[in-house]
Amino acid sequence: MTDMTENRGGETETAAVRRSPLAKHSGGDAGSRGRTTIADGVVEKIAGLAARDVDGVHAMGSGISRTFGAVRDRVPGGQKSVSRGVKAEVGEVQAALDLEIVVEYGVSISDVARDVRENVITAVERMTGLEVVEVNIAVSDVKLPDEEEEEPERRIQ
């Protein structure tokens, strides 16, 4: 490739310049040369998995969403919804989350909520680079030791 440059006297000089596609550009690092967007669903999955990892969390979501999820989990080819009970709002640099959890009987709800909040914030910020501005937690139920798991009635016997 040949570039034409002008010298001090205003005359044009020809200079052979070879550029490699791997050559560094003088416009900053590669991270500043484009835009990365993260979907709400991605943050919801990360937060759902992080919340489920906390001891004392029995399930995510309300009773109705868990019932529908149990039905969906039984459908051949269906996938378990890791984002059940999680709602995220994602901006360009920040995220806010709402979680609905079911705790096990006997645990300190405030301790579980604190641990869930810390785990979710750490996971989302580490994986996405977004600043988590709030994690709201609603405890919708307590799983008693003698309660059976909610299972929908089978349509076929």
Coordinates of C-alpha atoms in Angstrom, one line a residue:
M1 CA 0.0 0.0 0.0
T2 CA 1.3 3.4 -0.9
D3 CA 0.5 6.6 1.0
M4 CA 1.1 10.1 -0.3
T5 CA 2.4 12.5 2.3
E6 CA 3.4 16.1 2.1
N7 CA 6.8 17.3 3.2
R8 CA 7.7 20.7 4.7
G9 CA 8.1 22.4 1.3
G10 CA 4.6 21.4 0.2
E11 CA 5.9 18.8 -2.2
T12 CA 4.3 15.4 -2.3
E13 CA 6.4 12.4 -1.4
T14 CA 5.5 8.7 -1.9
A15 CA 6.2 6.4 1.0
A16 CA 5.6 2.7 1.0
V17 CA 3.6 1.7 4.1
R18 CA 2.9 -1.8 5.0
R19 CA 0.0 -2.4 7.4
S20 CA -0.8 -5.6 9.1
P21 CA -4.3 -6.4 10.0
L22 CA -3.0 -7.2 13.5
A23 CA -1.3 -3.9 13.9
K24 CA -2.3 -1.8 16.9
H25 CA -4.5 1.2 16.2
S26 CA -3.9 4.4 17.9
G27 CA -7.5 4.9 18.9
G28 CA -7.6 3.2 22.4
D29 CA -8.1 -0.3 23.3
A30 CA -10.4 -2.8 21.5
G31 CA -13.0 -2.5 24.2
S32 CA -13.8 1.0 23.1
R33 CA -14.5 0.2 19.5
G34 CA -18.0 -1.1 19.7
R35 CA -21.0 -1.6 21.8
T36 CA -22.0 -4.6 23.9
T37 CA -25.6 -5.0 24.9
I38 CA -26.8 -7.5 27.5
A39 CA -30.4 -8.8 27.3
D40 CA -32.6 -8.7 30.4
G41 CA -33.0 -12.5 30.1
V42 CA -29.2 -13.0 30.4
V43 CA -29.1 -11.1 33.7
E44 CA -32.2 -12.9 34.9
K45 CA -30.5 -16.3 34.3
I46 CA -27.3 -15.2 36.1
A47 CA -29.3 -13.9 39.1
G48 CA -31.5 -16.9 39.2
L49 CA -28.6 -19.3 39.4
A50 CA -26.8 -17.2 41.9
A51 CA -29.9 -17.0 44.2
R52 CA -30.5 -20.7 44.1
D53 CA -26.9 -21.3 45.3
V54 CA -27.7 -19.7 48.6
D55 CA -28.4 -22.1 51.5
G56 CA -32.0 -21.5 52.8
V57 CA -33.5 -20.8 49.4
H58 CA -35.9 -23.6 48.6
A59 CA -37.3 -22.3 45.3
M60 CA -37.8 -19.2 43.2
G61 CA -41.1 -17.6 42.1
S62 CA -44.6 -17.6 43.4
G63 CA -46.7 -20.8 43.8
I64 CA -48.4 -20.3 40.5
S65 CA -45.2 -19.8 38.5
R66 CA -43.7 -22.8 40.2
T67 CA -46.7 -24.9 39.3
F68 CA -46.6 -23.8 35.7
G69 CA -42.8 -24.3 35.7
A70 CA -43.3 -27.9 37.0
V71 CA -45.6 -28.7 34.1
R72 CA -43.2 -27.1 31.6
D73 CA -40.3 -29.1 33.1
R74 CA -42.2 -32.3 32.4
V75 CA -42.8 -31.6 28.7
P76 CA -40.4 -33.5 26.5
G77 CA -37.7 -31.2 25.3
G78 CA -38.6 -28.5 27.8
Q79 CA -36.0 -26.8 29.8
K80 CA -35.9 -25.9 33.4
S81 CA -36.5 -22.1 33.8
V82 CA -33.5 -20.8 35.8
S83 CA -35.0 -17.3 35.5
R84 CA -38.3 -18.1 37.2
G85 CA -38.9 -15.6 40.0
V86 CA -36.5 -13.1 38.6
K87 CA -37.2 -9.8 36.8
A88 CA -34.4 -7.6 35.6
E89 CA -34.2 -4.1 34.1
V90 CA -31.0 -3.6 32.3
G91 CA -29.6 -0.3 31.0
E92 CA -26.3 0.5 29.3
V93 CA -24.3 0.4 32.5
Q94 CA -26.7 -0.5 35.3
A95 CA -29.1 -3.2 36.3
A96 CA -31.9 -3.5 38.8
L97 CA -33.4 -6.8 39.9
D98 CA -36.5 -8.1 41.6
L99 CA -36.5 -11.6 43.0
E100 CA -39.2 -13.7 44.5
I101 CA -38.0 -16.6 46.7
V102 CA -39.3 -19.4 48.9
V103 CA -37.3 -20.0 52.0
E104 CA -36.9 -23.1 54.1
Y105 CA -38.6 -23.2 57.5
G106 CA -36.2 -22.4 60.3
V107 CA -33.8 -20.1 58.5
S108 CA -33.3 -16.5 59.2
I109 CA -35.1 -14.7 56.4
S110 CA -33.1 -11.6 56.8
D111 CA -29.8 -13.6 56.6
V112 CA -31.0 -15.5 53.5
A113 CA -32.1 -12.3 51.8
R114 CA -28.7 -10.6 52.6
D115 CA -26.8 -13.6 51.3
V116 CA -29.0 -13.8 48.1
R117 CA -28.5 -10.1 47.5
E118 CA -24.7 -10.4 47.9
N119 CA -24.4 -13.5 45.7
V120 CA -26.6 -12.0 43.0
I121 CA -24.7 -8.7 42.9
T122 CA -21.3 -10.4 42.8
A123 CA -22.3 -12.8 40.0
V124 CA -24.1 -10.2 37.8
E125 CA -21.3 -7.6 38.2
R126 CA -18.5 -10.1 37.6
M127 CA -20.1 -11.7 34.6
T128 CA -21.6 -8.6 32.9
G129 CA -19.6 -5.6 34.1
L130 CA -22.9 -3.9 34.9
E131 CA -23.4 -2.0 38.1
V132 CA -26.2 -3.6 40.1
V133 CA -28.0 -0.6 41.7
E134 CA -30.7 -2.6 43.6
V135 CA -31.8 -6.2 44.3
N136 CA -35.3 -6.3 45.8
I137 CA -36.3 -9.6 47.4
A138 CA -39.9 -10.7 48.1
V139 CA -40.3 -13.8 50.2
S140 CA -43.5 -15.4 48.9
D141 CA -43.6 -18.6 51.0
V142 CA -41.9 -20.8 53.6
K143 CA -41.3 -24.4 52.8
L144 CA -42.3 -26.4 55.9
P145 CA -40.4 -29.7 56.6
D146 CA -43.5 -31.9 56.3
E147 CA -44.9 -30.2 53.1
E148 CA -44.8 -32.2 50.0
E149 CA -43.4 -30.7 46.8
E150 CA -46.1 -29.1 44.7
E151 CA -46.8 -31.4 41.8
P152 CA -49.5 -30.7 39.2
E153 CA -52.1 -33.4 38.7
R154 CA -51.2 -35.8 35.9
R155 CA -53.6 -35.6 33.0
I156 CA -52.9 -39.2 32.0
Q157 CA -52.8 -42.2 34.3

